[in-house]
mmCIF file of C-alpha atoms in Angstrom:
data_model
loop_
_atom_site.group_PDB
_atom_site.id
_atom_site.type_symbol
_atom_site.label_atom_id
_atom_site.label_comp_id
_atom_site.label_asym_id
_atom_site.label_seq_id
_atom_site.Cartn_x
_atom_site.Cartn_y
_atom_site.Cartn_z
ATOM 1 C CA MET A 3 28.847 15.171 -22.911
ATOM 2 C CA PRO A 4 25.397 13.351 -21.908
ATOM 3 C CA PRO A 5 22.836 15.620 -20.793
ATOM 4 C CA GLU A 6 21.672 15.857 -17.231
ATOM 5 C CA PHE A 7 18.018 14.987 -18.141
ATOM 6 C CA ALA A 8 17.037 12.257 -20.541
ATOM 7 C CA VAL A 9 13.644 13.643 -21.137
ATOM 8 C CA GLU A 10 12.639 17.228 -20.297
ATOM 9 C CA VAL A 11 9.061 18.762 -21.070
ATOM 10 C CA GLU A 12 7.965 22.417 -20.098
ATOM 11 C CA LYS A 13 4.147 23.437 -20.185
ATOM 12 C CA LEU A 14 3.556 20.510 -22.418
ATOM 13 C CA LYS A 15 -0.330 20.806 -23.359
ATOM 14 C CA LYS A 16 -2.288 18.756 -25.333
ATOM 15 C CA VAL A 17 -6.071 19.443 -26.347
ATOM 16 C CA TYR A 18 -8.060 17.210 -28.372
ATOM 17 C CA THR A 19 -10.763 19.236 -30.514
ATOM 18 C CA SER A 20 -14.531 18.303 -30.109
ATOM 19 C CA THR A 21 -16.422 15.951 -32.159
ATOM 20 C CA LYS A 22 -20.056 15.115 -32.468
ATOM 21 C CA LYS A 23 -19.704 12.313 -29.786
ATOM 22 C CA ARG A 24 -17.730 14.356 -27.202
ATOM 23 C CA GLY A 25 -16.494 17.828 -26.262
ATOM 24 C CA MET A 26 -12.947 19.386 -26.184
ATOM 25 C CA VAL A 27 -10.709 17.314 -24.038
ATOM 26 C CA SER A 28 -7.568 18.566 -22.349
ATOM 27 C CA ALA A 29 -5.384 15.597 -21.997
ATOM 28 C CA LEU A 30 -2.202 17.424 -20.808
ATOM 29 C CA ASP A 31 -2.497 20.617 -19.016
ATOM 30 C CA GLU A 32 1.039 22.421 -19.198
ATOM 31 C CA ILE A 33 3.016 19.349 -17.704
ATOM 32 C CA ASN A 34 6.368 20.354 -16.401
ATOM 33 C CA LEU A 35 8.440 17.223 -16.032
ATOM 34 C CA SER A 36 12.079 16.215 -16.115
ATOM 35 C CA VAL A 37 13.612 12.593 -16.261
ATOM 36 C CA PRO A 38 16.998 12.278 -14.884
ATOM 37 C CA ARG A 39 19.427 10.416 -17.011
ATOM 38 C CA GLY A 40 20.228 6.939 -15.935
ATOM 39 C CA SER A 41 17.153 6.789 -13.768
ATOM 40 C CA LEU A 42 14.665 4.061 -13.375
ATOM 41 C CA PHE A 43 11.644 6.409 -13.746
ATOM 42 C CA ALA A 44 7.900 5.712 -13.229
ATOM 43 C CA LEU A 45 5.081 7.496 -14.513
ATOM 44 C CA LEU A 46 1.662 6.693 -12.919
ATOM 45 C CA GLY A 47 -1.850 7.836 -13.109
ATOM 46 C CA PRO A 48 -5.320 6.275 -13.444
ATOM 47 C CA ASN A 49 -6.950 5.533 -16.567
ATOM 48 C CA GLY A 50 -7.460 8.635 -18.784
ATOM 49 C CA ALA A 51 -4.816 10.672 -16.646
ATOM 50 C CA GLY A 52 -2.886 11.597 -19.858
ATOM 51 C CA LYS A 53 0.118 8.966 -19.620
ATOM 52 C CA SER A 54 -0.631 7.677 -23.323
ATOM 53 C CA THR A 55 -0.860 11.096 -24.674
ATOM 54 C CA PHE A 56 2.655 12.086 -23.041
ATOM 55 C CA ILE A 57 4.368 9.014 -24.485
ATOM 56 C CA ASN A 58 2.790 9.246 -27.901
ATOM 57 C CA ILE A 59 3.997 12.969 -28.138
ATOM 58 C CA LEU A 60 7.414 11.774 -27.374
ATOM 59 C CA ALA A 61 7.057 9.123 -29.836
ATOM 60 C CA GLY A 62 6.119 11.531 -32.668
ATOM 61 C CA LEU A 63 2.460 9.836 -32.772
ATOM 62 C CA VAL A 64 0.610 12.868 -31.455
ATOM 63 C CA ILE A 65 1.162 16.362 -32.105
ATOM 64 C CA LYS A 66 1.406 18.545 -29.002
ATOM 65 C CA THR A 67 -0.855 21.669 -28.699
ATOM 66 C CA SER A 68 1.849 23.805 -26.970
ATOM 67 C CA GLY A 69 4.819 23.737 -25.092
ATOM 68 C CA SER A 70 8.366 21.918 -25.549
ATOM 69 C CA ALA A 71 9.669 18.636 -25.206
ATOM 70 C CA ARG A 72 13.302 17.489 -25.488
ATOM 71 C CA ILE A 73 14.577 13.887 -25.660
ATOM 72 C CA TRP A 74 18.421 13.541 -24.868
ATOM 73 C CA ASP A 75 18.551 17.182 -25.152
ATOM 74 C CA ILE A 76 17.002 17.135 -28.707
ATOM 75 C CA ASP A 77 13.970 19.265 -29.564
ATOM 76 C CA ILE A 78 11.042 17.093 -30.837
ATOM 77 C CA ASP A 79 10.311 20.174 -33.209
ATOM 78 C CA SER A 80 13.473 21.364 -34.677
ATOM 79 C CA ARG A 81 15.049 17.917 -35.171
ATOM 80 C CA PRO A 82 12.380 15.397 -34.868
ATOM 81 C CA ARG A 83 14.275 12.260 -36.554
ATOM 82 C CA ASP A 84 17.154 12.842 -34.050
ATOM 83 C CA ALA A 85 14.690 12.917 -31.194
ATOM 84 C CA ARG A 86 13.115 9.932 -32.192
ATOM 85 C CA ALA A 87 16.361 8.096 -32.793
ATOM 86 C CA ALA A 88 17.211 8.603 -29.078
ATOM 87 C CA ILE A 89 14.035 6.920 -27.682
ATOM 88 C CA GLY A 90 12.829 3.322 -28.079
ATOM 89 C CA ILE A 91 9.101 2.689 -27.317
ATOM 90 C CA VAL A 92 7.671 -0.542 -26.054
ATOM 91 C CA PRO A 93 3.927 -0.522 -26.593
ATOM 92 C CA GLN A 94 1.422 -2.407 -24.338
ATOM 93 C CA GLU A 95 -0.040 -4.154 -27.107
ATOM 94 C CA LEU A 96 1.539 -7.276 -28.556
ATOM 95 C CA ASN A 97 1.547 -6.085 -32.272
ATOM 96 C CA LEU A 98 3.762 -8.805 -33.773
ATOM 97 C CA ASP A 99 3.448 -10.557 -37.206
ATOM 98 C CA ALA A 100 3.058 -14.352 -36.485
ATOM 99 C CA PHE A 101 5.021 -15.428 -39.161
ATOM 100 C CA PHE A 102 8.421 -13.432 -38.486
ATOM 101 C CA THR A 103 11.094 -14.606 -36.247
ATOM 102 C CA PRO A 104 12.802 -12.748 -33.557
ATOM 103 C CA ARG A 105 16.023 -12.305 -35.638
ATOM 104 C CA GLU A 106 14.014 -11.137 -38.732
ATOM 105 C CA TYR A 107 12.091 -8.687 -36.466
ATOM 106 C CA LEU A 108 15.341 -7.132 -35.166
ATOM 107 C CA GLU A 109 16.908 -6.988 -38.563
ATOM 108 C CA MET A 110 14.040 -5.286 -40.118
ATOM 109 C CA GLN A 111 13.694 -2.765 -37.580
ATOM 110 C CA ALA A 112 17.418 -2.211 -37.712
ATOM 111 C CA GLY A 113 16.979 -1.461 -41.628
ATOM 112 C CA LEU A 114 14.109 0.969 -40.595
ATOM 113 C CA TYR A 115 16.458 2.936 -38.224
ATOM 114 C CA GLY A 116 19.162 2.894 -40.807
ATOM 115 C CA VAL A 117 21.607 0.737 -38.870
ATOM 116 C CA PRO A 118 24.101 -0.492 -41.163
ATOM 117 C CA PRO A 119 24.386 -4.359 -41.588
ATOM 118 C CA ALA A 120 27.839 -4.477 -39.925
ATOM 119 C CA GLU A 121 26.585 -2.357 -36.935
ATOM 120 C CA THR A 122 23.720 -4.775 -36.062
ATOM 121 C CA LYS A 123 23.621 -6.414 -32.766
ATOM 122 C CA THR A 124 20.883 -8.790 -33.351
ATOM 123 C CA ASP A 125 22.490 -11.831 -31.422
ATOM 124 C CA GLN A 126 23.728 -9.543 -28.550
ATOM 125 C CA ILE A 127 20.452 -8.164 -28.022
ATOM 126 C CA LEU A 128 18.497 -11.596 -28.260
ATOM 127 C CA GLU A 129 20.809 -12.686 -25.726
ATOM 128 C CA GLN A 130 20.228 -9.718 -23.533
ATOM 129 C CA VAL A 131 16.568 -10.322 -23.197
ATOM 130 C CA GLY A 132 16.949 -14.191 -23.140
ATOM 131 C CA LEU A 133 15.593 -14.952 -26.552
ATOM 132 C CA ALA A 134 18.818 -16.493 -28.008
ATOM 133 C CA ASP A 135 17.464 -19.921 -28.221
ATOM 134 C CA MET A 136 14.390 -18.789 -29.786
ATOM 135 C CA ALA A 137 16.066 -16.603 -32.397
ATOM 136 C CA ASP A 138 14.843 -18.433 -35.467
ATOM 137 C CA SER A 139 11.235 -19.594 -34.024
ATOM 138 C CA TYR A 140 8.114 -18.073 -35.383
ATOM 139 C CA ALA A 141 6.537 -15.280 -33.181
ATOM 140 C CA ARG A 142 3.373 -17.215 -33.001
ATOM 141 C CA THR A 143 5.198 -19.859 -31.049
ATOM 142 C CA LEU A 144 6.413 -17.444 -28.376
ATOM 143 C CA SER A 145 4.792 -17.396 -24.919
ATOM 144 C CA GLY A 146 3.312 -13.898 -23.795
ATOM 145 C CA GLY A 147 6.444 -13.122 -21.761
ATOM 146 C CA MET A 148 8.700 -13.975 -24.933
ATOM 147 C CA ARG A 149 6.812 -11.687 -26.816
ATOM 148 C CA ARG A 150 7.059 -8.848 -24.347
ATOM 149 C CA ARG A 151 10.726 -9.418 -24.306
ATOM 150 C CA LEU A 152 10.875 -9.426 -28.214
ATOM 151 C CA LEU A 153 9.011 -5.990 -28.214
ATOM 152 C CA ILE A 154 11.831 -4.757 -25.743
ATOM 153 C CA ALA A 155 14.486 -5.974 -28.178
ATOM 154 C CA LYS A 156 12.961 -4.113 -31.112
ATOM 155 C CA ALA A 157 13.086 -1.023 -29.281
ATOM 156 C CA MET A 158 16.888 -1.564 -28.724
ATOM 157 C CA VAL A 159 17.802 -2.240 -32.028
ATOM 158 C CA HIS A 160 18.772 1.300 -32.717
ATOM 159 C CA ASN A 161 20.825 1.543 -29.172
ATOM 160 C CA PRO A 162 18.709 4.414 -27.756
ATOM 161 C CA PRO A 163 19.787 5.742 -24.547
ATOM 162 C CA ILE A 164 16.024 5.924 -23.393
ATOM 163 C CA LEU A 165 13.385 3.135 -23.374
ATOM 164 C CA VAL A 166 9.789 3.719 -22.812
ATOM 165 C CA LEU A 167 7.927 0.655 -21.394
ATOM 166 C CA ASP A 168 4.320 1.060 -21.625
ATOM 167 C CA GLU A 169 2.586 -1.412 -18.943
ATOM 168 C CA PRO A 170 5.333 -4.025 -19.828
ATOM 169 C CA THR A 171 3.898 -6.723 -17.778
ATOM 170 C CA ALA A 172 0.135 -6.290 -18.140
ATOM 171 C CA GLY A 173 -1.357 -9.831 -18.580
ATOM 172 C CA VAL A 174 1.767 -11.683 -17.570
ATOM 173 C CA ASP A 175 1.994 -14.208 -14.679
ATOM 174 C CA ILE A 176 4.131 -13.742 -11.522
ATOM 175 C CA GLU A 177 7.335 -15.769 -12.780
ATOM 176 C CA LEU A 178 7.333 -13.953 -15.995
ATOM 177 C CA ARG A 179 6.825 -10.430 -14.541
ATOM 178 C CA GLU A 180 9.916 -11.371 -12.236
ATOM 179 C CA GLN A 181 11.880 -12.401 -15.487
ATOM 180 C CA LEU A 182 10.928 -8.970 -17.286
ATOM 181 C CA TRP A 183 11.700 -7.055 -13.906
ATOM 182 C CA GLU A 184 15.505 -8.620 -14.230
ATOM 183 C CA ASN A 185 15.745 -7.534 -17.689
ATOM 184 C CA ILE A 186 14.593 -4.180 -16.888
ATOM 185 C CA ARG A 187 17.079 -3.828 -14.177
ATOM 186 C CA ALA A 188 19.869 -5.080 -16.364
ATOM 187 C CA LEU A 189 19.016 -2.591 -19.054
ATOM 188 C CA ASN A 190 19.176 0.153 -16.359
ATOM 189 C CA LYS A 191 22.393 -0.795 -14.809
ATOM 190 C CA GLY A 192 24.018 -0.904 -18.348
ATOM 191 C CA GLY A 193 23.177 2.970 -18.625
ATOM 192 C CA VAL A 194 19.810 2.961 -20.362
ATOM 193 C CA THR A 195 17.214 5.407 -18.784
ATOM 194 C CA ILE A 196 14.154 3.517 -18.268
ATOM 195 C CA LEU A 197 10.729 5.375 -18.380
ATOM 196 C CA LEU A 198 8.104 3.028 -17.072
ATOM 197 C CA THR A 199 4.267 3.294 -17.034
ATOM 198 C CA THR A 200 2.330 0.902 -15.101
ATOM 199 C CA HIS A 201 -0.915 -0.117 -13.162
ATOM 200 C CA TYR A 202 0.862 -2.334 -10.884
ATOM 201 C CA LEU A 203 1.766 0.020 -8.192
ATOM 202 C CA GLU A 204 4.080 -2.718 -6.491
ATOM 203 C CA GLU A 205 6.132 -2.948 -9.650
ATOM 204 C CA ALA A 206 6.820 0.832 -9.582
ATOM 205 C CA GLU A 207 7.599 0.755 -5.895
ATOM 206 C CA GLU A 208 9.889 -2.296 -6.393
ATOM 207 C CA LEU A 209 11.777 -1.066 -9.565
ATOM 208 C CA CYS A 210 11.667 2.673 -9.653
ATOM 209 C CA ASP A 211 14.092 5.316 -8.042
ATOM 210 C CA GLN A 212 12.108 8.314 -9.328
ATOM 211 C CA ILE A 213 8.321 8.603 -9.393
ATOM 212 C CA ALA A 214 5.708 10.926 -10.988
ATOM 213 C CA ILE A 215 2.044 10.843 -10.845
ATOM 214 C CA ILE A 216 -0.341 12.375 -13.159
ATOM 215 C CA ASN A 217 -4.130 12.797 -12.801
ATOM 216 C CA HIS A 218 -6.632 14.641 -15.198
ATOM 217 C CA GLY A 219 -3.662 15.700 -17.248
ATOM 218 C CA ARG A 220 -1.824 17.567 -14.521
ATOM 219 C CA LEU A 221 1.268 16.725 -12.517
ATOM 220 C CA ALA A 222 0.326 15.864 -8.805
ATOM 221 C CA VAL A 223 4.031 15.056 -7.660
ATOM 222 C CA CYS A 224 7.322 14.036 -9.000
ATOM 223 C CA GLU A 225 10.160 13.155 -6.609
ATOM 224 C CA GLU A 226 12.451 10.217 -5.517
ATOM 225 C CA LYS A 227 10.340 7.380 -4.114
ATOM 226 C CA SER A 228 12.028 7.370 -0.669
ATOM 227 C CA ALA A 229 10.967 10.925 -0.394
ATOM 228 C CA LEU A 230 7.408 10.164 -1.678
ATOM 229 C CA LEU A 231 6.894 7.241 0.434
ATOM 230 C CA ALA A 232 7.832 9.428 3.653
ATOM 231 C CA ARG A 233 5.171 12.025 2.764
ATOM 232 C CA ILE A 234 2.518 10.293 4.690
ATOM 233 C CA ASP A 235 3.261 10.410 8.469
ATOM 234 C CA SER A 236 1.674 7.176 9.144
ATOM 235 C CA LYS A 237 2.136 3.525 10.287
ATOM 236 C CA SER A 238 0.245 0.833 12.027
ATOM 237 C CA LEU A 239 1.194 -1.577 14.671
ATOM 238 C CA ILE A 240 -0.688 -5.075 14.951
ATOM 239 C CA VAL A 241 -0.484 -6.895 18.050
ATOM 240 C CA THR A 242 -1.716 -10.450 17.985
ATOM 241 C CA LEU A 243 -2.850 -12.056 21.279
ATOM 242 C CA ASP A 244 -2.300 -15.571 22.641
ATOM 243 C CA ARG A 245 -5.873 -15.466 23.972
ATOM 244 C CA PRO A 246 -8.988 -13.325 23.237
ATOM 245 C CA LEU A 247 -9.895 -10.105 24.897
ATOM 246 C CA THR A 248 -13.502 -8.662 25.448
ATOM 247 C CA GLU A 249 -12.234 -5.119 25.642
ATOM 248 C CA VAL A 250 -9.141 -3.049 25.164
ATOM 249 C CA PRO A 251 -7.242 -2.233 28.182
ATOM 250 C CA GLN A 252 -7.565 1.374 29.491
ATOM 251 C CA SER A 253 -3.940 2.044 29.367
ATOM 252 C CA LEU A 254 -4.098 1.747 25.427
ATOM 253 C CA GLU A 255 -7.311 3.773 24.879
ATOM 254 C CA HIS A 256 -5.476 7.242 24.265
ATOM 255 C CA PHE A 257 -3.872 5.498 21.257
ATOM 256 C CA ASN A 258 -7.397 4.921 19.602
ATOM 257 C CA PRO A 259 -6.967 1.202 19.121
ATOM 258 C CA GLU A 260 -8.987 -1.209 17.028
ATOM 259 C CA LEU A 261 -9.763 -4.452 18.404
ATOM 260 C CA SER A 262 -9.972 -6.050 14.735
ATOM 261 C CA ASN A 263 -10.954 -9.487 16.229
ATOM 262 C CA SER A 264 -10.938 -10.886 19.629
ATOM 263 C CA SER A 265 -7.190 -11.533 19.567
ATOM 264 C CA GLU A 266 -5.593 -8.789 17.404
ATOM 265 C CA ILE A 267 -5.206 -5.012 18.204
ATOM 266 C CA THR A 268 -4.553 -2.619 15.457
ATOM 267 C CA ILE A 269 -2.874 0.837 16.376
ATOM 268 C CA ARG A 270 -2.419 3.442 13.614
ATOM 269 C CA TYR A 271 -0.146 6.365 14.611
ATOM 270 C CA GLN A 272 1.912 9.397 13.352
ATOM 271 C CA LYS A 273 5.409 8.294 13.352
ATOM 272 C CA THR A 274 6.580 12.067 14.288
ATOM 273 C CA LEU A 275 4.253 12.147 17.558
ATOM 274 C CA THR A 276 4.410 8.784 18.633
ATOM 275 C CA SER A 277 6.942 5.595 18.790
ATOM 276 C CA ALA A 278 6.226 2.113 18.547
ATOM 277 C CA GLY A 279 8.273 1.822 21.661
ATOM 278 C CA GLU A 280 5.743 3.997 23.667
ATOM 279 C CA ILE A 281 2.845 1.619 22.356
ATOM 280 C CA LEU A 282 4.643 -1.290 23.300
ATOM 281 C CA ASP A 283 5.506 -0.059 26.674
ATOM 282 C CA ALA A 284 1.820 0.595 27.082
ATOM 283 C CA CYS A 285 0.935 -3.077 26.117
ATOM 284 C CA ARG A 286 3.358 -4.457 28.642
ATOM 285 C CA ALA A 287 1.949 -2.086 31.188
ATOM 286 C CA ALA A 288 -1.559 -3.636 30.562
ATOM 287 C CA ASN A 289 0.059 -7.289 30.866
ATOM 288 C CA LEU A 290 -1.337 -8.091 27.448
ATOM 289 C CA PRO A 291 -0.342 -11.750 26.577
ATOM 290 C CA ILE A 292 1.375 -11.071 23.311
ATOM 291 C CA ASP A 293 1.867 -13.816 20.834
ATOM 292 C CA ASP A 294 3.274 -11.721 17.866
ATOM 293 C CA ILE A 295 3.975 -8.041 16.772
ATOM 294 C CA LYS A 296 4.081 -6.672 13.405
ATOM 295 C CA THR A 297 4.151 -3.146 11.777
ATOM 296 C CA GLU A 298 2.820 -1.989 8.285
ATOM 297 C CA GLU A 299 4.590 1.095 6.500
ATOM 298 C CA THR A 300 3.083 3.382 4.134
ATOM 299 C CA VAL A 301 3.010 1.912 0.469
ATOM 300 C CA LEU A 302 2.908 3.534 -2.750
ATOM 301 C CA SER A 303 -0.826 2.790 -3.338
ATOM 302 C CA ASP A 304 -1.976 4.975 -0.250
ATOM 303 C CA ILE A 305 -0.253 7.862 -1.523
ATOM 304 C CA PHE A 306 -1.335 7.099 -5.118
ATOM 305 C CA LEU A 307 -5.099 6.999 -4.002
ATOM 306 C CA GLN A 308 -4.569 10.271 -1.894
ATOM 307 C CA LEU A 309 -3.168 12.223 -4.819
ATOM 308 C CA THR A 310 -5.737 10.837 -7.431
ATOM 309 C CA LYS A 311 -9.082 10.763 -5.321
ATOM 310 C CA GLY A 312 -8.586 14.359 -3.737
ATOM 311 C CA SER A 313 -6.050 14.684 -0.942
ATOM 312 C CA THR A 314 -4.195 17.284 1.149
ATOM 313 C CA LEU A 315 -0.980 15.961 -0.109
ATOM 314 C CA THR A 316 0.614 18.899 -2.440
ATOM 315 C CA GLY A 317 2.511 18.159 -5.814
ATOM 316 C CA LEU A 318 5.816 19.632 -6.556
ATOM 317 C CA SER A 319 6.395 22.435 -9.467
ATOM 318 C CA ASN A 320 8.962 21.708 -11.896
ATOM 319 C CA GLN A 321 11.410 24.250 -10.337
ATOM 320 C CA GLU A 322 10.923 22.595 -6.896
ATOM 321 C CA TYR A 323 11.558 19.236 -8.516
ATOM 322 C CA ARG A 324 14.556 20.316 -10.342
ATOM 323 C CA ALA A 325 16.130 21.952 -6.961
ATOM 324 C CA LYS A 326 16.061 18.749 -5.247
#
């Protein structure tokens, strides 16, 4: 029976000891976090928030100071080899040897994980990430996007139920980013739990169904994307006029409108207190010469900035998150 959570950490703490150049650093401060099985989960945070430390602890590259961590319900301390076998890590850096081919890379990686030759799925994996036609080309001939897909393929050779993608689209163009998004969605639909870290907030908003934000080593929030986006009760209505105005009509003044330019009025309002219909009724009552109307919803970047730069939004505890 597969576990409810693909990754589960409780009171996870990592403190780096002091050196001659810096004092003691608390990278993770008793993080409580659960990644549901089968989810496409985003782990966000500013530089230095603790994301890389979190991933490296799961990968076995960093020793935690205290707390517990389970990967596919396997404790990383009591069964470290089994825990690492349940996860595939795709690093941000393109650390590939120029003189290996994708096929050679995957077969070597399978050997390192002890996958018997009869059970390797090299051709299937290369096809899955769109590299079948480049299987026997040297890595140095691959484009940046192809190399990132090859890193994903390497992480899949031992068929882990969890993939961790660390900044998978860093430095790639829009077209390649879309291709990588398609690969990520396909893997998730195939049952793989995806844990994604990214600085492209629109990427997390587009791809993920669960989002956690950490800041200064602490969990700021962890919940479903739809619930997170609903936490800021604000919206903007922009009215474009077909001729310029010199001042805002008196009937709109209680909405605190902004005359962005002589022919555009922006009204920011709380959705729970005011409806767009009320604003439009006031615009019609003022006989405004309306040419176009558009609205702007809250986006993930708004919430991210509020949570990481000092805000009134409150985070969820691990117990509150699990109760959802």
